[in-house]
C-alpha cells in the first residue's frame, strides 16, 4: 500500500530570477543583433513558467507525472517543479461536518432521531487523492453509516429497575468514544484524521415521543413514590419508638396499626391532611 511522500522542489524565487535574467538577455540580444532570433526562446520560457506554484498555509499540492504519483508538497511558499507535473490542491485545514438527522431504530427497536458533529482533516494526501473517489463525499457517507450502527448498538434509555445497561442518553461519554473509534476506523482508508466526533442531536421519533414522555414521567413518579414510602416508614418507626421510649402512651396492636395507617396516609398523600379533632376518648 502506498502512502504520501515528500517531493523535492526548487525555490520559486530562484527560478524566477533565472527567467528574468534570460528575458533581459533576450531583449539586449534583440537590440544588439537586430534580428528576432532570440524570440525562439519564448516558448521554452513559457513552458518553464508552468512549473511555478504557490502553497498556502495548511494546504498541499499532490504531484502526478504522466499518471504516476511523485509526492506531495506541504510546506507553504513559492516553489518550482517539473512543468510536466499535474498539481492537485488538497486542503489540510480542520473541517466541521454536521450530519443530517436520521431516523434509526435503537437496540430495543424504538425509532429515534440522531445526528453527529464531526471535526476532521486530511492527514494522508495520497489516500485522500487516489484511494477513494471524492473523499468529502466518502466522509459524509461513512459517518452516516457509523451513526446508524452506533444507534443500533445501544438502547435510547433504560427503564428497567435494577439494571445499569449503557444507553445513548446516560452513557454519553462512552458512546461518543465508541462513535469516534468507529468513524476513525472507517475513514482511515481515505487518509482522514478524526479530531472529534460526538452526538449532536438525540430524541425519540415524533410518532412515539409523546408515549415515551408519558413512560418517563411514570417511571419518575414511581421512583419518587418509592422514596416517599421509604421515608414515611422510617418516620413512623421513629415516632412509635419515641412514644414507647418516653412512656407517653401505651399502644395495643390495634391502636398501633391504626396510628401507622393514619401516619402513612398523611405522609404519603398527594394532598394536605385535614385534621379531625377527637373530643372523646381514644376508645371512642
PDB file of C-alpha atoms in Angstrom:
ATOM      1  CA  UNK A   1       0.000   0.000   0.000  1.00  0.00           C
ATOM      2  CA  UNK A   2       1.357   3.405  -0.965  1.00  0.00           C
ATOM      3  CA  UNK A   3       1.486   6.382   1.362  1.00  0.00           C
ATOM      4  CA  UNK A   4       2.221  10.021   0.775  1.00  0.00           C
ATOM      5  CA  UNK A   5       5.820  11.103   0.359  1.00  0.00           C
ATOM      6  CA  UNK A   6       7.591  14.417   0.182  1.00  0.00           C
ATOM      7  CA  UNK A   7       8.938  15.679  -3.130  1.00  0.00           C
ATOM      8  CA  UNK A   8      11.934  17.915  -3.745  1.00  0.00           C
ATOM      9  CA  UNK A   9      11.131  21.330  -5.172  1.00  0.00           C
ATOM     10  CA  UNK A  10      13.159  24.333  -6.264  1.00  0.00           C
ATOM     11  CA  UNK A  11      12.813  27.733  -4.663  1.00  0.00           C
ATOM     12  CA  UNK A  12      10.419  29.668  -6.890  1.00  0.00           C
ATOM     13  CA  UNK A  13      12.179  32.987  -6.382  1.00  0.00           C
ATOM     14  CA  UNK A  14      15.471  31.493  -7.575  1.00  0.00           C
ATOM     15  CA  UNK A  15      13.896  30.164 -10.789  1.00  0.00           C
ATOM     16  CA  UNK A  16      12.078  33.473 -11.280  1.00  0.00           C
ATOM     17  CA  UNK A  17      15.401  35.296 -11.058  1.00  0.00           C
ATOM     18  CA  UNK A  18      16.920  32.968 -13.660  1.00  0.00           C
ATOM     19  CA  UNK A  19      13.991  33.527 -16.026  1.00  0.00           C
ATOM     20  CA  UNK A  20      14.238  37.275 -15.509  1.00  0.00           C
ATOM     21  CA  UNK A  21      17.927  37.207 -16.490  1.00  0.00           C
ATOM     22  CA  UNK A  22      17.117  35.185 -19.599  1.00  0.00           C
ATOM     23  CA  UNK A  23      14.448  37.686 -20.614  1.00  0.00           C
ATOM     24  CA  UNK A  24      16.848  40.566 -20.100  1.00  0.00           C
ATOM     25  CA  UNK A  25      19.461  38.823 -22.259  1.00  0.00           C
ATOM     26  CA  UNK A  26      16.812  38.243 -24.931  1.00  0.00           C
ATOM     27  CA  UNK A  27      15.910  41.915 -25.032  1.00  0.00           C
ATOM     28  CA  UNK A  28      19.566  43.003 -25.075  1.00  0.00           C
ATOM     29  CA  UNK A  29      20.394  40.481 -27.784  1.00  0.00           C
ATOM     30  CA  UNK A  30      17.430  41.568 -29.862  1.00  0.00           C
ATOM     31  CA  UNK A  31      18.549  45.213 -29.622  1.00  0.00           C
ATOM     32  CA  UNK A  32      22.176  44.441 -30.470  1.00  0.00           C
ATOM     33  CA  UNK A  33      21.693  41.902 -33.229  1.00  0.00           C
ATOM     34  CA  UNK A  34      18.563  43.475 -34.570  1.00  0.00           C
ATOM     35  CA  UNK A  35      17.085  40.136 -35.542  1.00  0.00           C
ATOM     36  CA  UNK A  36      14.330  38.244 -33.739  1.00  0.00           C
ATOM     37  CA  UNK A  37      16.476  35.143 -33.304  1.00  0.00           C
ATOM     38  CA  UNK A  38      16.006  35.158 -29.550  1.00  0.00           C
ATOM     39  CA  UNK A  39      12.227  35.016 -29.914  1.00  0.00           C
ATOM     40  CA  UNK A  40      12.536  31.236 -30.297  1.00  0.00           C
ATOM     41  CA  UNK A  41      13.256  31.132 -26.559  1.00  0.00           C
ATOM     42  CA  UNK A  42       9.808  32.453 -25.673  1.00  0.00           C
ATOM     43  CA  UNK A  43       8.136  29.041 -25.951  1.00  0.00           C
ATOM     44  CA  UNK A  44      10.642  27.306 -23.581  1.00  0.00           C
ATOM     45  CA  UNK A  45      10.319  30.216 -21.138  1.00  0.00           C
ATOM     46  CA  UNK A  46       6.538  29.921 -21.094  1.00  0.00           C
ATOM     47  CA  UNK A  47       6.867  26.154 -20.627  1.00  0.00           C
ATOM     48  CA  UNK A  48       9.252  26.626 -17.687  1.00  0.00           C
ATOM     49  CA  UNK A  49       6.861  29.170 -16.240  1.00  0.00           C
ATOM     50  CA  UNK A  50       4.240  26.451 -15.874  1.00  0.00           C
ATOM     51  CA  UNK A  51       6.397  24.913 -13.158  1.00  0.00           C
ATOM     52  CA  UNK A  52       5.744  27.754 -10.708  1.00  0.00           C
ATOM     53  CA  UNK A  53       3.156  27.202  -7.987  1.00  0.00           C
ATOM     54  CA  UNK A  54       2.196  28.539  -4.562  1.00  0.00           C
ATOM     55  CA  UNK A  55       1.281  26.504  -1.473  1.00  0.00           C
ATOM     56  CA  UNK A  56      -0.705  28.446   1.126  1.00  0.00           C
ATOM     57  CA  UNK A  57      -0.632  27.584   4.866  1.00  0.00           C
ATOM     58  CA  UNK A  58      -2.462  24.354   5.765  1.00  0.00           C
ATOM     59  CA  UNK A  59      -2.789  23.263   2.164  1.00  0.00           C
ATOM     60  CA  UNK A  60      -0.817  20.959  -0.115  1.00  0.00           C
ATOM     61  CA  UNK A  61      -0.074  20.105  -3.733  1.00  0.00           C
ATOM     62  CA  UNK A  62      -0.165  16.489  -4.918  1.00  0.00           C
ATOM     63  CA  UNK A  63       2.238  15.957  -7.821  1.00  0.00           C
ATOM     64  CA  UNK A  64       1.458  13.460 -10.596  1.00  0.00           C
ATOM     65  CA  UNK A  65       3.694  12.803 -13.614  1.00  0.00           C
ATOM     66  CA  UNK A  66       2.003  11.006 -16.510  1.00  0.00           C
ATOM     67  CA  UNK A  67      -0.284   9.120 -14.139  1.00  0.00           C
ATOM     68  CA  UNK A  68       2.401   8.250 -11.575  1.00  0.00           C
ATOM     69  CA  UNK A  69       2.324   9.767  -8.096  1.00  0.00           C
ATOM     70  CA  UNK A  70       5.574  11.597  -7.384  1.00  0.00           C
ATOM     71  CA  UNK A  71       4.983  13.212  -3.999  1.00  0.00           C
ATOM     72  CA  UNK A  72       3.258  15.936  -2.028  1.00  0.00           C
ATOM     73  CA  UNK A  73       4.377  19.462  -1.154  1.00  0.00           C
ATOM     74  CA  UNK A  74       3.083  20.575   2.257  1.00  0.00           C
ATOM     75  CA  UNK A  75       5.486  23.442   3.031  1.00  0.00           C
ATOM     76  CA  UNK A  76       3.906  26.784   2.307  1.00  0.00           C
ATOM     77  CA  UNK A  77       5.663  29.208  -0.029  1.00  0.00           C
ATOM     78  CA  UNK A  78       6.571  29.862  -3.667  1.00  0.00           C
ATOM     79  CA  UNK A  79       8.100  26.858  -5.491  1.00  0.00           C
ATOM     80  CA  UNK A  80       9.066  25.496  -8.882  1.00  0.00           C
ATOM     81  CA  UNK A  81       8.839  21.875 -10.016  1.00  0.00           C
ATOM     82  CA  UNK A  82       8.832  19.866 -13.216  1.00  0.00           C
ATOM     83  CA  UNK A  83       6.397  21.632 -15.594  1.00  0.00           C
ATOM     84  CA  UNK A  84       5.046  18.248 -16.666  1.00  0.00           C
ATOM     85  CA  UNK A  85       3.724  17.631 -13.162  1.00  0.00           C
ATOM     86  CA  UNK A  86      -0.027  17.747 -12.718  1.00  0.00           C
ATOM     87  CA  UNK A  87      -0.750  19.574  -9.467  1.00  0.00           C
ATOM     88  CA  UNK A  88      -3.814  18.765  -7.356  1.00  0.00           C
ATOM     89  CA  UNK A  89      -4.593  21.001  -4.405  1.00  0.00           C
ATOM     90  CA  UNK A  90      -5.738  19.382  -1.149  1.00  0.00           C
ATOM     91  CA  UNK A  91      -6.677  21.371   1.947  1.00  0.00           C
ATOM     92  CA  UNK A  92      -5.158  20.264   5.268  1.00  0.00           C
ATOM     93  CA  UNK A  93      -7.388  22.505   7.365  1.00  0.00           C
ATOM     94  CA  UNK A  94      -9.716  21.129  10.028  1.00  0.00           C
ATOM     95  CA  UNK A  95     -13.321  20.927   8.860  1.00  0.00           C
ATOM     96  CA  UNK A  96     -16.689  20.618  10.573  1.00  0.00           C
ATOM     97  CA  UNK A  97     -19.345  18.208   9.383  1.00  0.00           C
ATOM     98  CA  UNK A  98     -22.838  18.422  10.881  1.00  0.00           C
ATOM     99  CA  UNK A  99     -24.741  15.429   9.595  1.00  0.00           C
ATOM    100  CA  UNK A 100     -28.433  15.332   8.820  1.00  0.00           C
ATOM    101  CA  UNK A 101     -30.819  13.911  11.399  1.00  0.00           C
ATOM    102  CA  UNK A 102     -31.519  10.309  10.507  1.00  0.00           C
ATOM    103  CA  UNK A 103     -34.282   8.071  11.808  1.00  0.00           C
ATOM    104  CA  UNK A 104     -32.985   4.711  13.036  1.00  0.00           C
ATOM    105  CA  UNK A 105     -34.035   2.035  15.498  1.00  0.00           C
ATOM    106  CA  UNK A 106     -32.127   1.715  18.749  1.00  0.00           C
ATOM    107  CA  UNK A 107     -31.087  -1.621  20.253  1.00  0.00           C
ATOM    108  CA  UNK A 108     -34.580  -2.448  21.501  1.00  0.00           C
ATOM    109  CA  UNK A 109     -36.341  -1.293  18.346  1.00  0.00           C
ATOM    110  CA  UNK A 110     -37.518   2.197  19.301  1.00  0.00           C
ATOM    111  CA  UNK A 111     -37.319   4.713  16.417  1.00  0.00           C
ATOM    112  CA  UNK A 112     -35.064   7.650  17.293  1.00  0.00           C
ATOM    113  CA  UNK A 113     -33.667  10.739  15.582  1.00  0.00           C
ATOM    114  CA  UNK A 114     -29.902  11.214  15.783  1.00  0.00           C
ATOM    115  CA  UNK A 115     -27.107  13.161  14.131  1.00  0.00           C
ATOM    116  CA  UNK A 116     -23.392  13.688  14.708  1.00  0.00           C
ATOM    117  CA  UNK A 117     -20.906  16.563  14.795  1.00  0.00           C
ATOM    118  CA  UNK A 118     -17.584  15.586  13.236  1.00  0.00           C
ATOM    119  CA  UNK A 119     -14.291  17.500  13.143  1.00  0.00           C
ATOM    120  CA  UNK A 120     -11.837  16.047  10.627  1.00  0.00           C
ATOM    121  CA  UNK A 121      -8.897  16.832   8.351  1.00  0.00           C
ATOM    122  CA  UNK A 122      -6.808  15.190   5.667  1.00  0.00           C
ATOM    123  CA  UNK A 123      -3.689  13.532   7.089  1.00  0.00           C
ATOM    124  CA  UNK A 124      -2.530  11.357   4.154  1.00  0.00           C
ATOM    125  CA  UNK A 125      -2.851  13.167   0.842  1.00  0.00           C
ATOM    126  CA  UNK A 126      -2.105  10.075  -1.256  1.00  0.00           C
ATOM    127  CA  UNK A 127      -5.014   8.112   0.225  1.00  0.00           C
ATOM    128  CA  UNK A 128      -7.377  11.084   0.016  1.00  0.00           C
ATOM    129  CA  UNK A 129      -6.478  11.731  -3.630  1.00  0.00           C
ATOM    130  CA  UNK A 130      -6.204   8.192  -5.005  1.00  0.00           C
ATOM    131  CA  UNK A 131      -7.650   5.543  -2.656  1.00  0.00           C
ATOM    132  CA  UNK A 132     -11.199   6.921  -2.691  1.00  0.00           C
ATOM    133  CA  UNK A 133     -13.310   8.853  -5.159  1.00  0.00           C
ATOM    134  CA  UNK A 134     -14.360  12.263  -3.780  1.00  0.00           C
ATOM    135  CA  UNK A 135     -13.101  11.929  -0.227  1.00  0.00           C
ATOM    136  CA  UNK A 136     -15.500  14.597   1.102  1.00  0.00           C
ATOM    137  CA  UNK A 137     -18.487  12.532  -0.023  1.00  0.00           C
ATOM    138  CA  UNK A 138     -16.785   9.454   1.436  1.00  0.00           C
ATOM    139  CA  UNK A 139     -16.635  11.202   4.821  1.00  0.00           C
ATOM    140  CA  UNK A 140     -20.341  12.020   4.670  1.00  0.00           C
ATOM    141  CA  UNK A 141     -21.488   8.518   3.712  1.00  0.00           C
ATOM    142  CA  UNK A 142     -19.248   6.649   6.154  1.00  0.00           C
ATOM    143  CA  UNK A 143     -20.175   8.963   9.024  1.00  0.00           C
ATOM    144  CA  UNK A 144     -23.846   8.321   8.338  1.00  0.00           C
ATOM    145  CA  UNK A 145     -23.201   4.558   8.332  1.00  0.00           C
ATOM    146  CA  UNK A 146     -21.274   4.764  11.616  1.00  0.00           C
ATOM    147  CA  UNK A 147     -24.107   6.701  13.287  1.00  0.00           C
ATOM    148  CA  UNK A 148     -26.664   4.110  12.183  1.00  0.00           C
ATOM    149  CA  UNK A 149     -24.520   1.275  13.512  1.00  0.00           C
ATOM    150  CA  UNK A 150     -23.954   3.062  16.818  1.00  0.00           C
ATOM    151  CA  UNK A 151     -27.662   3.780  17.328  1.00  0.00           C
ATOM    152  CA  UNK A 152     -28.466   0.114  16.831  1.00  0.00           C
ATOM    153  CA  UNK A 153     -25.893  -0.952  19.416  1.00  0.00           C
ATOM    154  CA  UNK A 154     -27.388   0.852  22.429  1.00  0.00           C
ATOM    155  CA  UNK A 155     -30.890   1.470  23.780  1.00  0.00           C
ATOM    156  CA  UNK A 156     -32.040   5.079  23.931  1.00  0.00           C
ATOM    157  CA  UNK A 157     -32.799   4.839  27.645  1.00  0.00           C
ATOM    158  CA  UNK A 158     -33.134   2.187  30.330  1.00  0.00           C
ATOM    159  CA  UNK A 159     -36.482   1.893  32.097  1.00  0.00           C
ATOM    160  CA  UNK A 160     -35.853  -1.402  33.862  1.00  0.00           C
ATOM    161  CA  UNK A 161     -35.236  -1.153  37.598  1.00  0.00           C
ATOM    162  CA  UNK A 162     -32.019  -2.558  38.946  1.00  0.00           C
ATOM    163  CA  UNK A 163     -30.266  -2.619  35.567  1.00  0.00           C
ATOM    164  CA  UNK A 164     -27.391  -0.353  34.626  1.00  0.00           C
ATOM    165  CA  UNK A 165     -27.028  -1.006  30.903  1.00  0.00           C
ATOM    166  CA  UNK A 166     -25.129   1.632  28.958  1.00  0.00           C
ATOM    167  CA  UNK A 167     -27.558   3.792  26.969  1.00  0.00           C
ATOM    168  CA  UNK A 168     -27.333   6.567  24.403  1.00  0.00           C
ATOM    169  CA  UNK A 169     -28.839   9.012  26.866  1.00  0.00           C
ATOM    170  CA  UNK A 170     -26.978   8.167  30.063  1.00  0.00           C
ATOM    171  CA  UNK A 171     -23.595   6.990  28.754  1.00  0.00           C
ATOM    172  CA  UNK A 172     -22.789   9.949  26.539  1.00  0.00           C
ATOM    173  CA  UNK A 173     -19.005   9.914  27.139  1.00  0.00           C
ATOM    174  CA  UNK A 174     -18.657   6.198  26.422  1.00  0.00           C
ATOM    175  CA  UNK A 175     -20.998   6.398  23.439  1.00  0.00           C
ATOM    176  CA  UNK A 176     -19.107   9.347  21.922  1.00  0.00           C
ATOM    177  CA  UNK A 177     -15.833   7.467  22.362  1.00  0.00           C
ATOM    178  CA  UNK A 178     -17.289   4.420  20.619  1.00  0.00           C
ATOM    179  CA  UNK A 179     -18.593   6.666  17.839  1.00  0.00           C
ATOM    180  CA  UNK A 180     -15.207   8.315  17.356  1.00  0.00           C
ATOM    181  CA  UNK A 181     -13.449   4.937  17.188  1.00  0.00           C
ATOM    182  CA  UNK A 182     -15.959   3.626  14.657  1.00  0.00           C
ATOM    183  CA  UNK A 183     -15.653   6.666  12.380  1.00  0.00           C
ATOM    184  CA  UNK A 184     -11.846   6.687  12.690  1.00  0.00           C
ATOM    185  CA  UNK A 185     -11.686   3.082  11.546  1.00  0.00           C
ATOM    186  CA  UNK A 186     -13.974   3.743   8.596  1.00  0.00           C
ATOM    187  CA  UNK A 187     -12.172   6.897   7.405  1.00  0.00           C
ATOM    188  CA  UNK A 188      -8.633   5.533   7.744  1.00  0.00           C
ATOM    189  CA  UNK A 189      -8.828   4.167   4.192  1.00  0.00           C
ATOM    190  CA  UNK A 190      -9.206   7.732   2.898  1.00  0.00           C
ATOM    191  CA  UNK A 191      -6.325   9.155   4.940  1.00  0.00           C
ATOM    192  CA  UNK A 192      -8.711  11.163   7.134  1.00  0.00           C
ATOM    193  CA  UNK A 193      -7.869  12.021  10.745  1.00  0.00           C
ATOM    194  CA  UNK A 194     -10.871  12.281  13.058  1.00  0.00           C
ATOM    195  CA  UNK A 195     -10.222  15.048  15.586  1.00  0.00           C
ATOM    196  CA  UNK A 196     -13.589  14.855  17.360  1.00  0.00           C
ATOM    197  CA  UNK A 197     -16.882  13.026  16.936  1.00  0.00           C
ATOM    198  CA  UNK A 198     -19.906  13.380  19.181  1.00  0.00           C
ATOM    199  CA  UNK A 199     -23.674  13.094  19.064  1.00  0.00           C
ATOM    200  CA  UNK A 200     -25.218  16.477  18.287  1.00  0.00           C
ATOM    201  CA  UNK A 201     -28.923  15.634  18.481  1.00  0.00           C
ATOM    202  CA  UNK A 202     -30.764  12.740  20.094  1.00  0.00           C
ATOM    203  CA  UNK A 203     -34.503  12.299  20.564  1.00  0.00           C
ATOM    204  CA  UNK A 204     -37.321   9.850  20.079  1.00  0.00           C
ATOM    205  CA  UNK A 205     -39.025   9.926  16.693  1.00  0.00           C
ATOM    206  CA  UNK A 206     -42.191  12.087  16.676  1.00  0.00           C
ATOM    207  CA  UNK A 207     -44.573   9.138  16.386  1.00  0.00           C
ATOM    208  CA  UNK A 208     -43.542   7.726  19.773  1.00  0.00           C
ATOM    209  CA  UNK A 209     -42.196  10.823  21.521  1.00  0.00           C
ATOM    210  CA  UNK A 210     -45.463  11.506  23.377  1.00  0.00           C
ATOM    211  CA  UNK A 211     -45.822   7.912  24.590  1.00  0.00           C
ATOM    212  CA  UNK A 212     -42.216   7.732  25.701  1.00  0.00           C
ATOM    213  CA  UNK A 213     -42.567  11.020  27.566  1.00  0.00           C
ATOM    214  CA  UNK A 214     -45.502   9.576  29.494  1.00  0.00           C
ATOM    215  CA  UNK A 215     -43.452   6.476  30.199  1.00  0.00           C
ATOM    216  CA  UNK A 216     -40.556   8.546  31.501  1.00  0.00           C
ATOM    217  CA  UNK A 217     -42.930  10.540  33.690  1.00  0.00           C
ATOM    218  CA  UNK A 218     -44.468   7.325  35.034  1.00  0.00           C
ATOM    219  CA  UNK A 219     -41.044   5.934  35.886  1.00  0.00           C
ATOM    220  CA  UNK A 220     -40.128   9.188  37.622  1.00  0.00           C
ATOM    221  CA  UNK A 221     -43.389   9.179  39.607  1.00  0.00           C
ATOM    222  CA  UNK A 222     -42.892   5.557  40.689  1.00  0.00           C
ATOM    223  CA  UNK A 223     -39.326   6.306  41.767  1.00  0.00           C
ATOM    224  CA  UNK A 224     -40.479   9.370  43.716  1.00  0.00           C
ATOM    225  CA  UNK A 225     -43.279   7.403  45.381  1.00  0.00           C
ATOM    226  CA  UNK A 226     -40.840   4.718  46.386  1.00  0.00           C
ATOM    227  CA  UNK A 227     -38.627   7.280  48.092  1.00  0.00           C
ATOM    228  CA  UNK A 228     -41.640   8.858  49.822  1.00  0.00           C
ATOM    229  CA  UNK A 229     -42.814   5.495  51.164  1.00  0.00           C
ATOM    230  CA  UNK A 230     -39.324   4.599  52.376  1.00  0.00           C
ATOM    231  CA  UNK A 231     -39.097   7.915  54.203  1.00  0.00           C
ATOM    232  CA  UNK A 232     -42.606   7.595  55.670  1.00  0.00           C
ATOM    233  CA  UNK A 233     -41.884   4.122  57.026  1.00  0.00           C
ATOM    234  CA  UNK A 234     -38.764   5.428  58.713  1.00  0.00           C
ATOM    235  CA  UNK A 235     -40.654   8.360  60.233  1.00  0.00           C
ATOM    236  CA  UNK A 236     -43.404   6.070  61.574  1.00  0.00           C
ATOM    237  CA  UNK A 237     -40.822   3.751  63.113  1.00  0.00           C
ATOM    238  CA  UNK A 238     -39.107   6.705  64.775  1.00  0.00           C
ATOM    239  CA  UNK A 239     -42.448   8.075  66.080  1.00  0.00           C
ATOM    240  CA  UNK A 240     -43.526   4.754  67.602  1.00  0.00           C
ATOM    241  CA  UNK A 241     -40.100   4.203  69.122  1.00  0.00           C
ATOM    242  CA  UNK A 242     -40.078   7.718  70.608  1.00  0.00           C
ATOM    243  CA  UNK A 243     -43.569   7.344  72.122  1.00  0.00           C
ATOM    244  CA  UNK A 244     -42.656   3.985  73.600  1.00  0.00           C
ATOM    245  CA  UNK A 245     -39.288   5.130  74.967  1.00  0.00           C
ATOM    246  CA  UNK A 246     -40.679   8.260  76.634  1.00  0.00           C
ATOM    247  CA  UNK A 247     -43.666   6.323  78.035  1.00  0.00           C
ATOM    248  CA  UNK A 248     -46.026   8.909  76.615  1.00  0.00           C
ATOM    249  CA  UNK A 249     -48.701   6.366  75.754  1.00  0.00           C
ATOM    250  CA  UNK A 250     -49.073   2.621  75.587  1.00  0.00           C
ATOM    251  CA  UNK A 251     -50.434   1.182  72.357  1.00  0.00           C
ATOM    252  CA  UNK A 252     -52.050  -2.173  71.895  1.00  0.00           C
ATOM    253  CA  UNK A 253     -51.702  -3.800  68.483  1.00  0.00           C
ATOM    254  CA  UNK A 254     -54.986  -2.387  67.174  1.00  0.00           C
ATOM    255  CA  UNK A 255     -54.147   1.192  68.154  1.00  0.00           C
ATOM    256  CA  UNK A 256     -50.620   0.825  66.845  1.00  0.00           C
ATOM    257  CA  UNK A 257     -51.967  -0.391  63.483  1.00  0.00           C
ATOM    258  CA  UNK A 258     -54.449   2.492  63.396  1.00  0.00           C
ATOM    259  CA  UNK A 259     -51.732   5.052  64.106  1.00  0.00           C
ATOM    260  CA  UNK A 260     -49.433   3.570  61.490  1.00  0.00           C
ATOM    261  CA  UNK A 261     -52.241   3.680  58.929  1.00  0.00           C
ATOM    262  CA  UNK A 262     -53.067   7.301  59.722  1.00  0.00           C
ATOM    263  CA  UNK A 263     -49.435   8.422  59.604  1.00  0.00           C
ATOM    264  CA  UNK A 264     -48.818   6.649  56.284  1.00  0.00           C
ATOM    265  CA  UNK A 265     -51.891   8.317  54.787  1.00  0.00           C
ATOM    266  CA  UNK A 266     -50.718  11.736  55.994  1.00  0.00           C
ATOM    267  CA  UNK A 267     -47.112  11.299  54.891  1.00  0.00           C
ATOM    268  CA  UNK A 268     -47.783   9.615  51.536  1.00  0.00           C
ATOM    269  CA  UNK A 269     -50.886  11.507  50.444  1.00  0.00           C
ATOM    270  CA  UNK A 270     -50.883  13.885  47.468  1.00  0.00           C
ATOM    271  CA  UNK A 271     -52.937  16.496  49.343  1.00  0.00           C
ATOM    272  CA  UNK A 272     -52.629  18.061  52.743  1.00  0.00           C
ATOM    273  CA  UNK A 273     -54.323  16.077  55.508  1.00  0.00           C
ATOM    274  CA  UNK A 274     -57.426  17.610  57.105  1.00  0.00           C
ATOM    275  CA  UNK A 275     -57.200  17.089  60.852  1.00  0.00           C
ATOM    276  CA  UNK A 276     -60.202  15.684  62.729  1.00  0.00           C
ATOM    277  CA  UNK A 277     -60.403  16.680  66.380  1.00  0.00           C
ATOM    278  CA  UNK A 278     -61.477  13.833  68.594  1.00  0.00           C
ATOM    279  CA  UNK A 279     -63.274  15.228  71.676  1.00  0.00           C
ATOM    280  CA  UNK A 280     -63.868  11.812  73.156  1.00  0.00           C
ATOM    281  CA  UNK A 281     -61.524   9.183  74.461  1.00  0.00           C
ATOM    282  CA  UNK A 282     -59.073   7.135  72.444  1.00  0.00           C
ATOM    283  CA  UNK A 283     -61.557   4.251  72.552  1.00  0.00           C
ATOM    284  CA  UNK A 284     -64.483   6.348  71.209  1.00  0.00           C
TER     285      UNK A 284
END
